[in-house]
Coordinates of C-alpha atoms in Angstrom, one line a residue:
X1 CA 21.9 -23.3 -1.8
X2 CA 19.6 -20.2 -2.1
X3 CA 21.6 -17.8 -4.4
X4 CA 18.9 -15.7 -6.0
X5 CA 19.3 -11.9 -6.0
X6 CA 17.9 -10.4 -2.8
X7 CA 15.3 -7.8 -3.6
X8 CA 15.6 -4.4 -2.0
X9 CA 13.2 -3.0 -4.5
X10 CA 10.1 -0.9 -3.6
X11 CA 8.2 -4.0 -4.6
X12 CA 8.1 -6.8 -5.2
X13 CA 10.2 -7.5 -2.2
X14 CA 12.0 -10.5 -0.7
X15 CA 9.9 -13.6 0.1
X16 CA 11.1 -15.9 3.0
X17 CA 12.0 -19.4 2.2
X18 CA 9.3 -20.7 4.6
X19 CA 6.6 -18.9 2.6
X20 CA 8.0 -20.0 -0.8
X21 CA 7.8 -23.6 0.5
X22 CA 4.1 -23.3 1.4
X23 CA 3.4 -22.2 -2.1
X24 CA 5.1 -25.3 -3.5
X25 CA 2.8 -27.7 -1.6
X26 CA 0.0 -29.7 -3.4
X27 CA -3.2 -27.8 -4.1
X28 CA -6.4 -28.2 -2.1
X29 CA -9.9 -27.5 -3.2
X30 CA -11.0 -24.0 -2.6
X31 CA -14.3 -25.1 -1.2
X32 CA -12.9 -27.7 1.1
X33 CA -13.5 -27.3 4.8
X34 CA -9.9 -26.8 5.5
X35 CA -9.4 -24.0 3.0
X36 CA -12.7 -22.3 4.0
X37 CA -11.4 -22.2 7.5
X38 CA -8.0 -20.8 6.3
X39 CA -9.8 -18.0 4.4
X40 CA -11.8 -17.1 7.5
X41 CA -8.6 -17.0 9.6
X42 CA -7.0 -14.8 7.0
X43 CA -9.9 -12.3 7.0
X44 CA -9.9 -12.2 10.8
X45 CA -6.2 -11.5 11.0
X46 CA -6.5 -8.9 8.3
X47 CA -8.8 -6.9 10.6
X48 CA -6.0 -6.9 13.1
X49 CA -3.5 -5.8 10.5
X50 CA -5.6 -2.9 9.3
X51 CA -6.6 -2.0 12.9
X52 CA -10.3 -2.3 12.3
X53 CA -13.5 -4.0 13.6
X54 CA -14.9 -3.7 10.1
X55 CA -14.6 -6.5 7.5
X56 CA -11.2 -6.9 5.9
X57 CA -10.9 -9.3 3.0
X58 CA -8.8 -10.1 -0.2
X59 CA -9.2 -10.6 -3.9
X60 CA -7.2 -12.1 -6.8
X61 CA -6.0 -8.8 -8.2
X62 CA -3.5 -5.9 -8.1
X63 CA -3.9 -2.9 -5.9
X64 CA -4.5 -0.9 -9.1
X65 CA -7.7 -3.0 -9.5
X66 CA -8.8 -1.9 -6.1
X67 CA -8.2 1.7 -7.0
X68 CA -10.8 1.2 -9.7
X69 CA -13.1 -0.9 -7.6
X70 CA -13.1 1.7 -4.8
X71 CA -14.3 4.3 -7.4
X72 CA -16.9 2.1 -9.0
X73 CA -18.3 1.1 -5.6
X74 CA -18.0 4.2 -3.5
X75 CA -18.5 7.1 -5.8
X76 CA -21.9 7.7 -7.5
X77 CA -21.9 7.8 -11.3
X78 CA -22.2 11.6 -11.4
X79 CA -19.9 12.0 -8.4
X80 CA -16.7 13.9 -7.8
X81 CA -13.4 12.8 -6.4
X82 CA -10.6 14.9 -4.9
X83 CA -7.2 13.3 -5.3
X84 CA -4.2 14.3 -3.2
X85 CA -1.5 14.0 -5.8
X86 CA 2.3 14.0 -5.1
X87 CA 3.6 11.4 -7.4
X88 CA 2.9 8.7 -10.0
X89 CA 0.5 6.6 -8.0
X90 CA -1.6 9.5 -6.9
X91 CA -1.8 10.5 -10.5
X92 CA -2.8 7.0 -11.5
X93 CA -5.7 7.0 -9.2
X94 CA -7.0 10.2 -10.6
X95 CA -6.7 8.8 -14.1
X96 CA -8.6 5.7 -13.1
X97 CA -11.4 7.8 -11.6
X98 CA -11.7 9.8 -14.8
X99 CA -11.7 6.6 -16.8
X100 CA -14.6 5.4 -14.7
X101 CA -16.6 8.6 -15.8
X102 CA -16.3 10.5 -12.5
X103 CA -15.5 14.2 -12.3
X104 CA -12.0 14.5 -10.8
X105 CA -9.9 17.1 -9.2
X106 CA -6.2 17.1 -8.2
X107 CA -4.8 18.8 -5.1
X108 CA -1.2 18.5 -6.1
X109 CA 2.1 19.2 -4.3
X110 CA 5.6 19.1 -5.8
X111 CA 7.4 15.7 -6.0
X112 CA 9.0 14.9 -2.7
X113 CA 6.5 16.9 -0.7
X114 CA 3.6 15.9 1.5
X115 CA 0.2 17.5 1.7
X116 CA -0.7 19.5 4.8
X117 CA -4.0 19.6 6.7
X118 CA -4.5 23.4 6.3
X119 CA -4.4 23.3 2.5
X120 CA -6.8 20.4 2.4
X121 CA -9.1 22.2 4.8
X122 CA -9.1 25.4 2.7
X123 CA -10.0 23.4 -0.4
X124 CA -12.9 21.5 1.2
X125 CA -14.3 24.8 2.6
X126 CA -14.0 26.5 -0.8
X127 CA -15.9 23.8 -2.7
X128 CA -17.1 22.3 -4.8
X129 CA -18.5 19.4 -2.9
X130 CA -16.7 16.0 -3.3
X131 CA -18.0 12.5 -2.7
X132 CA -14.6 11.0 -1.9
X133 CA -11.1 12.1 -1.0
X134 CA -8.4 9.8 -2.4
X135 CA -5.1 9.7 -0.5
X136 CA -1.9 7.8 -1.3
X137 CA -0.6 7.2 2.2
X138 CA 2.9 6.2 1.1
X139 CA 3.9 7.5 -2.4
X140 CA 6.1 4.7 -3.6
X141 CA 7.6 6.7 -6.5
X142 CA 9.0 9.5 -4.3
X143 CA 9.3 7.9 -0.8
X144 CA 6.9 10.4 0.8
X145 CA 4.5 9.3 3.6
X146 CA 1.5 11.5 4.1
X147 CA 0.1 12.5 7.5
X148 CA -2.9 10.3 6.8
X149 CA -4.5 10.6 10.3
X150 CA -4.5 14.4 10.1
X151 CA -5.8 14.5 6.5
X152 CA -8.6 12.1 7.2
X153 CA -9.6 14.1 10.3
X154 CA -9.9 17.2 8.2
X155 CA -12.1 15.4 5.7
X156 CA -14.3 14.1 8.5
X157 CA -14.7 17.5 10.1
X158 CA -15.2 19.7 7.0
X159 CA -16.7 17.3 4.4
X160 CA -18.4 14.8 6.6
X161 CA -20.3 13.2 3.8
X162 CA -17.2 12.5 1.8
X163 CA -15.6 9.1 2.1
X164 CA -11.8 8.8 2.9
X165 CA -10.2 6.3 0.5
X166 CA -6.5 5.4 1.1
X167 CA -3.9 3.6 -1.0
X168 CA -1.8 1.9 1.7
X169 CA 0.1 -0.2 -0.8
X170 CA 3.6 0.4 0.7
X171 CA 2.5 1.3 4.2
X172 CA 0.3 -1.6 5.4
X173 CA 2.4 -3.9 7.7
X174 CA 5.3 -1.5 7.5
X175 CA 4.1 1.9 8.7
X176 CA 1.6 2.9 11.4
X177 CA -1.9 2.5 10.1
X178 CA -5.1 2.6 12.2
X179 CA -8.2 2.2 10.0
X180 CA -10.9 2.8 12.6
X181 CA -9.1 5.3 14.8
X182 CA -8.2 7.5 11.8
X183 CA -11.7 7.4 10.3
X184 CA -10.9 5.7 7.0
X185 CA -13.6 4.3 4.7
X186 CA -11.5 2.1 2.3
X187 CA -7.9 1.0 2.3
X188 CA -6.1 -1.5 0.2
X189 CA -2.6 -3.0 -0.4
X190 CA -1.0 -5.7 -2.7
X191 CA 0.7 -8.6 -1.1
X192 CA 4.1 -7.9 -2.8
X193 CA 5.1 -5.0 -0.7
X194 CA 5.3 -4.9 3.1
X195 CA 3.5 -8.3 3.4
X196 CA 6.6 -9.8 1.7
X197 CA 4.7 -12.2 -0.6
X198 CA 4.5 -12.6 -4.3
X199 CA 2.1 -10.3 -6.2
X200 CA -1.4 -11.7 -6.9
X201 CA -3.7 -10.8 -4.0
X202 CA -5.0 -7.4 -2.8
X203 CA -6.2 -7.1 0.7
X204 CA -8.7 -4.4 1.6
X205 CA -11.0 -3.0 4.3
X206 CA -14.2 -1.0 3.9
X207 CA -16.1 0.9 6.6
X208 CA -19.8 0.4 7.4
X209 CA -20.6 3.8 5.8
X210 CA -18.6 2.8 2.8
X211 CA -20.6 -0.4 2.4
X212 CA -23.8 1.6 2.8
X213 CA -22.7 4.0 0.1
X214 CA -21.8 1.0 -2.2
X215 CA -25.4 -0.3 -1.9
X216 CA -26.7 2.9 -3.5
X217 CA -24.2 3.0 -6.4
X218 CA -25.2 1.5 -9.8
X219 CA -22.9 -0.6 -12.0
X220 CA -20.4 -1.7 -9.4
X221 CA -19.3 -4.6 -11.5
X222 CA -19.4 -8.3 -10.7
X223 CA -16.3 -9.8 -9.1
X224 CA -15.4 -6.6 -7.1
X225 CA -18.9 -5.7 -6.1
X226 CA -18.2 -4.8 -2.4
X227 CA -21.8 -5.5 -1.4
X228 CA -21.5 -9.2 -2.5
X229 CA -17.8 -9.8 -2.4
X230 CA -17.0 -8.7 1.2
X231 CA -19.5 -10.8 3.1
X232 CA -18.9 -13.8 0.8
X233 CA -15.1 -13.7 1.3
X234 CA -15.3 -13.0 5.0
X235 CA -17.4 -16.2 5.3
X236 CA -14.7 -18.2 3.6
X237 CA -16.5 -18.4 0.2
X238 CA -14.9 -16.0 -2.3
X239 CA -17.0 -15.4 -5.4
X240 CA -14.3 -16.8 -7.7
X241 CA -11.5 -19.2 -7.2
X242 CA -8.7 -17.6 -5.3
X243 CA -5.0 -18.3 -5.7
X244 CA -5.0 -21.1 -3.2
X245 CA -1.2 -21.3 -2.6
X246 CA -0.8 -17.6 -2.1
X247 CA -3.8 -17.5 0.3
X248 CA -2.1 -20.2 2.4
X249 CA 1.2 -18.3 2.4
X250 CA -0.7 -15.1 3.4
X251 CA -2.2 -17.0 6.3
X252 CA 1.2 -18.1 7.5
X253 CA 2.7 -14.6 7.0
X254 CA -0.1 -13.0 9.1
X255 CA 0.7 -15.4 11.9
X256 CA 4.4 -14.4 11.6
X257 CA 3.4 -10.7 11.7
X258 CA 1.3 -11.2 14.8
X259 CA 4.2 -13.0 16.5
X260 CA 6.5 -10.0 15.8
X261 CA 3.8 -7.5 16.9
X262 CA 2.7 -4.5 14.9
X263 CA 4.5 -1.9 17.1
X264 CA 7.8 -3.8 16.8
X265 CA 7.3 -4.2 13.1
X266 CA 6.7 -0.5 12.6
X267 CA 9.8 0.2 14.7
X268 CA 11.9 -2.1 12.6
X269 CA 11.0 -0.3 9.5
X270 CA 11.7 3.1 11.0
X271 CA 15.1 1.8 12.1
X272 CA 15.9 0.6 8.5
X273 CA 14.8 4.0 7.1
X274 CA 17.1 5.8 9.6
X275 CA 20.0 3.6 8.8
X276 CA 19.6 4.2 5.1
X277 CA 19.3 8.0 5.5
X278 CA 22.4 8.1 7.7
X279 CA 24.4 6.0 5.2
X280 CA 23.3 8.4 2.4
X281 CA 24.2 11.5 4.3
X282 CA 27.6 10.1 5.2
X283 CA 28.4 9.7 1.5
X284 CA 27.3 13.1 0.2
X285 CA 23.9 12.1 -1.0
X286 CA 20.7 13.7 0.3
X287 CA 17.2 12.5 0.8
X288 CA 14.8 13.4 -2.0
X289 CA 12.2 14.1 0.6
X290 CA 13.6 17.1 2.5
X291 CA 11.0 17.1 5.4
X292 CA 12.2 14.4 7.7
X293 CA 8.7 13.8 9.0
X294 CA 7.6 12.9 5.5
X295 CA 10.2 10.3 4.8
X296 CA 8.8 6.8 4.3
X297 CA 9.6 4.0 6.7
X298 CA 9.4 1.5 3.9
X299 CA 11.1 3.0 0.8
X300 CA 13.9 5.6 0.8
X301 CA 14.3 7.8 -2.3
X302 CA 17.8 9.2 -2.4
X303 CA 18.9 12.2 -4.6
X304 CA 22.0 10.8 -6.4
X305 CA 23.6 14.3 -6.6
X306 CA 24.9 13.5 -10.0
X307 CA 26.4 10.1 -9.1
X308 CA 26.1 7.3 -11.6
X309 CA 22.9 5.5 -10.5
X310 CA 23.5 2.6 -12.9
X311 CA 26.9 2.0 -11.4
X312 CA 25.3 1.9 -7.9
X313 CA 22.8 -0.6 -9.2
X314 CA 25.6 -2.7 -10.7
X315 CA 27.5 -2.8 -7.4
X316 CA 24.3 -3.9 -5.7
X317 CA 23.8 -6.6 -8.3
X318 CA 27.4 -7.8 -7.9
X319 CA 26.7 -8.2 -4.2
X320 CA 23.6 -10.3 -5.0
X321 CA 21.1 -7.6 -4.4
X322 CA 18.7 -5.5 -6.5
X323 CA 17.8 -1.8 -6.0
X324 CA 15.8 0.6 -8.1
X325 CA 17.2 3.3 -10.3
X326 CA 14.5 5.9 -9.9
X327 CA 10.9 6.1 -11.1
X328 CA 9.5 8.2 -13.9
X329 CA 11.0 11.7 -14.1
X330 CA 13.5 10.7 -11.3
X331 CA 15.0 7.8 -13.2
X332 CA 18.8 8.1 -13.2
X333 CA 18.6 11.1 -10.9
X334 CA 17.6 9.3 -7.8
X335 CA 17.6 5.8 -6.6
X336 CA 15.2 3.9 -4.3
X337 CA 15.9 1.3 -1.7
X338 CA 13.0 -0.8 -0.5
X339 CA 13.5 -1.7 3.2
X340 CA 10.2 -3.3 3.8
X341 CA 8.6 -6.6 4.6
X342 CA 10.9 -9.1 6.3
X343 CA 14.2 -7.3 5.8
X344 CA 16.3 -6.7 8.8
X345 CA 19.0 -4.2 9.6
X346 CA 21.8 -6.8 9.2
X347 CA 20.9 -7.6 5.6
X348 CA 20.3 -3.9 4.8
X349 CA 23.8 -3.1 6.2
X350 CA 25.3 -5.6 3.8
X351 CA 23.6 -4.0 0.8
X352 CA 24.7 -0.5 1.9
X353 CA 28.3 -1.6 2.4
X354 CA 28.3 -3.1 -1.1
X355 CA 27.2 0.1 -2.9

């Protein structure tokens, strides 16, 4: 009997028994014909997931690693990055950029708020020039989803030489994302969020102009040199040994996602968000994100209004579930429910009833 605690965290999230079973099967050689074909299938299906005709691949690493790789590959050594900061993970990306020796600048908004196109436009027109704009599509720490399409359009219009880099860690496969149509140059996500797999792989896509930029940047590194890694992995020959069981589980999950359909998957996540917000309102809580349009489809951050967050978490635990008790400065003041991946309204309803 499967009696483990069901994860309604903002990641890692719940992994289906079918996928866990795949990861328990005997290993195969990563250079075997069958596994090479599996990697090629994964990369082809990742293109559909991102909504791109550009290469989409994976690496054995966290999404934080891709934050660093994106800077090292796509921003010149003396370059400048503009970071749209509205929470912990936007801040992290700026810190990584600075640690890589790039000049950085933050365009910050208060916690719980999204950026708007007009403010970004004003900053780009005022200067100084930037080489890349880094956007956290879905800020996991606060439950804010940014208007990524609008923000990317502003960059394309008013800073056409700047690349648009997007952290889509808790949006890919859970919220609408259209890499090509929105004019993105790099986007990445870990497998432990909306892909509903264990952590260990990061999937990413890079545009043609991004790859062209990378070819001109010195000291890109070795394993995560986009110029070498992307074509090698797309051909089924990753530079280093990948996590074979997780790649095979990812292959199966991508088939499952395709069977559900992206539009239906996005709609399911929106329905879970709406159910969570309605439950909170009925009990005197309020969304931490006041603008309804900026509320994430994948993770709800709820202002506890002075309620005992630890007690809510205990009730969830007693019901066989796990929720989050707030991140960083919001710890104990707000709680987060991750309704992402393979969760359905029925299971979410059981959690909400328990707490």
